[in-house]
mmCIF file with all atom_site columns, C-alpha atoms in Angstrom:
data_model
loop_
_atom_site.group_PDB
_atom_site.id
_atom_site.type_symbol
_atom_site.label_atom_id
_atom_site.label_alt_id
_atom_site.label_comp_id
_atom_site.label_asym_id
_atom_site.label_entity_id
_atom_site.label_seq_id
_atom_site.pdbx_PDB_ins_code
_atom_site.Cartn_x
_atom_site.Cartn_y
_atom_site.Cartn_z
_atom_site.occupancy
_atom_site.B_iso_or_equiv
_atom_site.pdbx_formal_charge
_atom_site.auth_seq_id
_atom_site.auth_comp_id
_atom_site.auth_asym_id
_atom_site.auth_atom_id
_atom_site.pdbx_PDB_model_num
ATOM 1   C CA . GLN A 1 1   ? 86.889  37.276 230.051 1.00 82.00 ? 1   GLN A CA 1
ATOM 2   C CA . VAL A 1 2   ? 89.937  37.664 232.290 1.00 93.00 ? 2   VAL A CA 1
ATOM 3   C CA . GLN A 1 3   ? 92.139  40.728 232.167 1.00 96.00 ? 3   GLN A CA 1
ATOM 4   C CA . LEU A 1 4   ? 95.559  41.000 233.778 1.00 97.00 ? 4   LEU A CA 1
ATOM 5   C CA . VAL A 1 5   ? 97.282  44.330 234.348 1.00 96.00 ? 5   VAL A CA 1
ATOM 6   C CA . GLU A 1 6   ? 100.888 44.522 235.512 1.00 97.00 ? 6   GLU A CA 1
ATOM 7   C CA . SER A 1 7   ? 102.594 47.440 237.188 1.00 97.00 ? 7   SER A CA 1
ATOM 8   C CA . GLY A 1 8   ? 105.716 48.212 239.159 1.00 98.00 ? 8   GLY A CA 1
ATOM 9   C CA . GLY A 1 9   ? 108.435 47.923 236.546 1.00 98.00 ? 9   GLY A CA 1
ATOM 10  C CA . GLY A 1 10  ? 111.124 50.501 236.083 1.00 98.00 ? 10  GLY A CA 1
ATOM 11  C CA . LEU A 1 11  ? 114.822 51.235 236.076 1.00 98.00 ? 11  LEU A CA 1
ATOM 12  C CA . VAL A 1 12  ? 116.904 50.144 239.040 1.00 98.00 ? 12  VAL A CA 1
ATOM 13  C CA . GLN A 1 13  ? 120.597 49.703 239.751 1.00 98.00 ? 13  GLN A CA 1
ATOM 14  C CA . ALA A 1 14  ? 122.108 46.289 240.330 1.00 98.00 ? 14  ALA A CA 1
ATOM 15  C CA . GLY A 1 15  ? 121.488 45.146 243.879 1.00 98.00 ? 15  GLY A CA 1
ATOM 16  C CA . GLY A 1 16  ? 118.261 47.091 244.142 1.00 98.00 ? 16  GLY A CA 1
ATOM 17  C CA . SER A 1 17  ? 114.686 45.917 244.514 1.00 98.00 ? 17  SER A CA 1
ATOM 18  C CA . LEU A 1 18  ? 111.358 46.211 242.750 1.00 98.00 ? 18  LEU A CA 1
ATOM 19  C CA . ARG A 1 19  ? 107.907 44.844 243.451 1.00 98.00 ? 19  ARG A CA 1
ATOM 20  C CA . LEU A 1 20  ? 105.661 43.949 240.551 1.00 98.00 ? 20  LEU A CA 1
ATOM 21  C CA . SER A 1 21  ? 101.896 43.731 240.877 1.00 98.00 ? 21  SER A CA 1
ATOM 22  C CA . CYS A 1 22  ? 99.329  41.976 238.719 1.00 97.00 ? 22  CYS A CA 1
ATOM 23  C CA . VAL A 1 23  ? 95.637  42.703 239.181 1.00 96.00 ? 23  VAL A CA 1
ATOM 24  C CA . ALA A 1 24  ? 93.147  40.254 237.704 1.00 94.00 ? 24  ALA A CA 1
ATOM 25  C CA . SER A 1 25  ? 89.624  41.243 236.748 1.00 94.00 ? 25  SER A CA 1
ATOM 26  C CA . GLY A 1 26  ? 86.701  39.750 234.887 1.00 93.00 ? 26  GLY A CA 1
ATOM 27  C CA . SER A 1 27  ? 85.572  36.149 235.198 1.00 88.00 ? 27  SER A CA 1
ATOM 28  C CA . ILE A 1 28  ? 88.236  35.070 237.644 1.00 84.00 ? 28  ILE A CA 1
ATOM 29  C CA . PHE A 1 29  ? 86.317  32.451 239.609 1.00 82.00 ? 29  PHE A CA 1
ATOM 30  C CA . GLY A 1 30  ? 87.980  29.528 237.859 1.00 83.00 ? 30  GLY A CA 1
ATOM 31  C CA . ILE A 1 31  ? 91.531  30.860 238.006 1.00 86.00 ? 31  ILE A CA 1
ATOM 32  C CA . ASN A 1 32  ? 93.898  28.515 239.777 1.00 83.00 ? 32  ASN A CA 1
ATOM 33  C CA . ALA A 1 33  ? 97.587  29.055 239.157 1.00 87.00 ? 33  ALA A CA 1
ATOM 34  C CA . MET A 1 34  ? 99.107  32.433 238.463 1.00 92.00 ? 34  MET A CA 1
ATOM 35  C CA . GLY A 1 35  ? 102.663 33.292 237.668 1.00 95.00 ? 35  GLY A CA 1
ATOM 36  C CA . TRP A 1 36  ? 105.270 35.565 236.220 1.00 98.00 ? 36  TRP A CA 1
ATOM 37  C CA . TYR A 1 37  ? 107.193 35.121 233.001 1.00 98.00 ? 37  TYR A CA 1
ATOM 38  C CA . ARG A 1 38  ? 109.873 37.291 231.487 1.00 98.00 ? 38  ARG A CA 1
ATOM 39  C CA . GLN A 1 39  ? 111.341 37.860 228.059 1.00 98.00 ? 39  GLN A CA 1
ATOM 40  C CA . GLY A 1 40  ? 114.643 39.612 227.490 1.00 96.00 ? 40  GLY A CA 1
ATOM 41  C CA . PRO A 1 41  ? 115.778 41.115 224.180 1.00 89.00 ? 41  PRO A CA 1
ATOM 42  C CA . GLY A 1 42  ? 116.170 38.357 221.618 1.00 91.00 ? 42  GLY A CA 1
ATOM 43  C CA . GLU A 1 43  ? 115.214 35.720 224.183 1.00 95.00 ? 43  GLU A CA 1
ATOM 44  C CA . GLN A 1 44  ? 112.337 33.309 224.529 1.00 96.00 ? 44  GLN A CA 1
ATOM 45  C CA . ARG A 1 45  ? 109.752 33.917 227.184 1.00 96.00 ? 45  ARG A CA 1
ATOM 46  C CA . GLU A 1 46  ? 110.633 31.967 230.313 1.00 96.00 ? 46  GLU A CA 1
ATOM 47  C CA . LEU A 1 47  ? 108.817 31.091 233.492 1.00 97.00 ? 47  LEU A CA 1
ATOM 48  C CA . VAL A 1 48  ? 110.053 32.966 236.546 1.00 98.00 ? 48  VAL A CA 1
ATOM 49  C CA . ALA A 1 49  ? 107.665 31.993 239.334 1.00 97.00 ? 49  ALA A CA 1
ATOM 50  C CA . THR A 1 50  ? 104.326 30.274 239.862 1.00 96.00 ? 50  THR A CA 1
ATOM 51  C CA . ILE A 1 51  ? 101.889 30.412 242.741 1.00 94.00 ? 51  ILE A CA 1
ATOM 52  C CA . PHE A 1 52  ? 98.761  28.402 243.486 1.00 84.00 ? 52  PHE A CA 1
ATOM 53  C CA . ARG A 1 53  ? 95.728  29.418 245.471 1.00 76.00 ? 53  ARG A CA 1
ATOM 54  C CA . ARG A 1 54  ? 96.992  27.854 248.686 1.00 79.00 ? 54  ARG A CA 1
ATOM 55  C CA . GLY A 1 55  ? 100.043 30.067 248.486 1.00 81.00 ? 55  GLY A CA 1
ATOM 56  C CA . SER A 1 56  ? 102.792 27.623 247.577 1.00 86.00 ? 56  SER A CA 1
ATOM 57  C CA . GLY A 1 57  ? 105.291 28.964 245.091 1.00 92.00 ? 57  GLY A CA 1
ATOM 58  C CA . SER A 1 58  ? 107.928 27.665 242.752 1.00 95.00 ? 58  SER A CA 1
ATOM 59  C CA . TYR A 1 59  ? 110.809 29.511 241.127 1.00 97.00 ? 59  TYR A CA 1
ATOM 60  C CA . ALA A 1 60  ? 113.263 29.318 238.309 1.00 97.00 ? 60  ALA A CA 1
ATOM 61  C CA . ASP A 1 61  ? 116.738 28.407 239.518 1.00 97.00 ? 61  ASP A CA 1
ATOM 62  C CA . SER A 1 62  ? 118.072 31.762 238.373 1.00 97.00 ? 62  SER A CA 1
ATOM 63  C CA . VAL A 1 63  ? 115.876 33.700 240.827 1.00 98.00 ? 63  VAL A CA 1
ATOM 64  C CA . LYS A 1 64  ? 115.667 31.377 243.833 1.00 97.00 ? 64  LYS A CA 1
ATOM 65  C CA . GLY A 1 65  ? 116.576 33.175 247.021 1.00 97.00 ? 65  GLY A CA 1
ATOM 66  C CA . ARG A 1 66  ? 116.100 36.587 245.428 1.00 98.00 ? 66  ARG A CA 1
ATOM 67  C CA . PHE A 1 67  ? 112.483 36.696 244.218 1.00 98.00 ? 67  PHE A CA 1
ATOM 68  C CA . THR A 1 68  ? 109.319 35.983 246.178 1.00 97.00 ? 68  THR A CA 1
ATOM 69  C CA . ILE A 1 69  ? 105.884 35.454 244.665 1.00 97.00 ? 69  ILE A CA 1
ATOM 70  C CA . SER A 1 70  ? 102.767 36.042 246.737 1.00 95.00 ? 70  SER A CA 1
ATOM 71  C CA . ARG A 1 71  ? 99.071  36.600 246.204 1.00 91.00 ? 71  ARG A CA 1
ATOM 72  C CA . ASP A 1 72  ? 96.204  38.386 247.877 1.00 90.00 ? 72  ASP A CA 1
ATOM 73  C CA . ASN A 1 73  ? 93.097  36.508 246.847 1.00 82.00 ? 73  ASN A CA 1
ATOM 74  C CA . ALA A 1 74  ? 90.772  39.127 248.315 1.00 86.00 ? 74  ALA A CA 1
ATOM 75  C CA . LYS A 1 75  ? 92.337  41.757 246.064 1.00 89.00 ? 75  LYS A CA 1
ATOM 76  C CA . ASN A 1 76  ? 92.793  39.418 243.087 1.00 89.00 ? 76  ASN A CA 1
ATOM 77  C CA . THR A 1 77  ? 96.405  40.481 242.997 1.00 93.00 ? 77  THR A CA 1
ATOM 78  C CA . VAL A 1 78  ? 99.698  38.637 242.593 1.00 95.00 ? 78  VAL A CA 1
ATOM 79  C CA . TYR A 1 79  ? 103.021 40.189 243.527 1.00 96.00 ? 79  TYR A CA 1
ATOM 80  C CA . LEU A 1 80  ? 106.610 39.518 242.631 1.00 98.00 ? 80  LEU A CA 1
ATOM 81  C CA . GLN A 1 81  ? 109.116 40.932 245.084 1.00 98.00 ? 81  GLN A CA 1
ATOM 82  C CA . MET A 1 82  ? 112.488 41.132 243.368 1.00 98.00 ? 82  MET A CA 1
ATOM 83  C CA . ASN A 1 83  ? 115.571 41.694 245.492 1.00 98.00 ? 83  ASN A CA 1
ATOM 84  C CA . SER A 1 84  ? 119.283 41.717 244.699 1.00 98.00 ? 84  SER A CA 1
ATOM 85  C CA . LEU A 1 85  ? 118.514 42.471 241.081 1.00 98.00 ? 85  LEU A CA 1
ATOM 86  C CA . LYS A 1 86  ? 121.119 41.726 238.435 1.00 98.00 ? 86  LYS A CA 1
ATOM 87  C CA . PRO A 1 87  ? 121.536 43.124 234.917 1.00 97.00 ? 87  PRO A CA 1
ATOM 88  C CA . GLU A 1 88  ? 120.539 39.721 233.534 1.00 96.00 ? 88  GLU A CA 1
ATOM 89  C CA . ASP A 1 89  ? 117.115 40.201 235.142 1.00 97.00 ? 89  ASP A CA 1
ATOM 90  C CA . THR A 1 90  ? 116.412 42.902 232.565 1.00 98.00 ? 90  THR A CA 1
ATOM 91  C CA . ALA A 1 91  ? 113.314 41.865 230.641 1.00 98.00 ? 91  ALA A CA 1
ATOM 92  C CA . VAL A 1 92  ? 109.664 42.506 230.062 1.00 98.00 ? 92  VAL A CA 1
ATOM 93  C CA . TYR A 1 93  ? 107.790 40.742 232.835 1.00 98.00 ? 93  TYR A CA 1
ATOM 94  C CA . TYR A 1 94  ? 104.390 39.244 232.069 1.00 98.00 ? 94  TYR A CA 1
ATOM 95  C CA . CYS A 1 95  ? 101.665 38.116 234.412 1.00 97.00 ? 95  CYS A CA 1
ATOM 96  C CA . ASN A 1 96  ? 99.996  34.812 233.567 1.00 96.00 ? 96  ASN A CA 1
ATOM 97  C CA . ALA A 1 97  ? 96.911  33.015 234.827 1.00 93.00 ? 97  ALA A CA 1
ATOM 98  C CA . ASN A 1 98  ? 95.177  29.778 233.931 1.00 90.00 ? 98  ASN A CA 1
ATOM 99  C CA . ASP A 1 99  ? 92.307  27.565 234.967 1.00 89.00 ? 99  ASP A CA 1
ATOM 100 C CA . PHE A 1 100 ? 94.153  24.277 234.542 1.00 87.00 ? 100 PHE A CA 1
ATOM 101 C CA . PRO A 1 101 ? 93.666  21.393 234.977 1.00 85.00 ? 101 PRO A CA 1
ATOM 102 C CA . LEU A 1 102 ? 89.862  21.538 234.876 1.00 87.00 ? 102 LEU A CA 1
ATOM 103 C CA . GLY A 1 103 ? 89.810  24.204 232.177 1.00 88.00 ? 103 GLY A CA 1
ATOM 104 C CA . LYS A 1 104 ? 91.991  24.984 229.194 1.00 91.00 ? 104 LYS A CA 1
ATOM 105 C CA . ASN A 1 105 ? 92.225  28.762 229.294 1.00 92.00 ? 105 ASN A CA 1
ATOM 106 C CA . GLU A 1 106 ? 95.362  30.831 229.685 1.00 92.00 ? 106 GLU A CA 1
ATOM 107 C CA . TYR A 1 107 ? 95.606  34.605 230.046 1.00 95.00 ? 107 TYR A CA 1
ATOM 108 C CA . TRP A 1 108 ? 98.399  37.146 229.723 1.00 96.00 ? 108 TRP A CA 1
ATOM 109 C CA . GLY A 1 109 ? 98.990  40.712 230.745 1.00 97.00 ? 109 GLY A CA 1
ATOM 110 C CA . GLN A 1 110 ? 100.624 43.282 228.497 1.00 97.00 ? 110 GLN A CA 1
ATOM 111 C CA . GLY A 1 111 ? 103.910 43.247 230.370 1.00 97.00 ? 111 GLY A CA 1
ATOM 112 C CA . THR A 1 112 ? 105.966 45.695 232.386 1.00 98.00 ? 112 THR A CA 1
ATOM 113 C CA . GLN A 1 113 ? 109.577 46.596 231.631 1.00 98.00 ? 113 GLN A CA 1
ATOM 114 C CA . VAL A 1 114 ? 112.265 45.942 234.220 1.00 98.00 ? 114 VAL A CA 1
ATOM 115 C CA . THR A 1 115 ? 115.710 47.333 233.485 1.00 98.00 ? 115 THR A CA 1
ATOM 116 C CA . VAL A 1 116 ? 118.651 46.697 235.805 1.00 98.00 ? 116 VAL A CA 1
ATOM 117 C CA . SER A 1 117 ? 121.773 48.757 235.261 1.00 97.00 ? 117 SER A CA 1
ATOM 118 C CA . SER A 1 118 ? 125.250 47.731 236.343 1.00 93.00 ? 118 SER A CA 1
#
């Protein structure tokens, strides 16, 4: 009953910036945490950043200081501002949402490709 749609991916040179957006729709009342994951070629999906309703965020060590996660609750949208991009940031980026700990549901978007050239 929750749909997540990502946008904003593309091709960028190393050192450049992109901003990803994730719009949630459907039965979103119970959604608590939202976040971004990524999966590079031949790699496991890994957590990049998480944000809770109050706005606090956490980040993977590899992106600290470069990426910023934010949310606009009125627009049901989560953003990932990515600066100083590196080739190793190349991956499909997925939006994630859940209703933990009270619920047990987890939702995923279809992903958006980010490619960083050297």
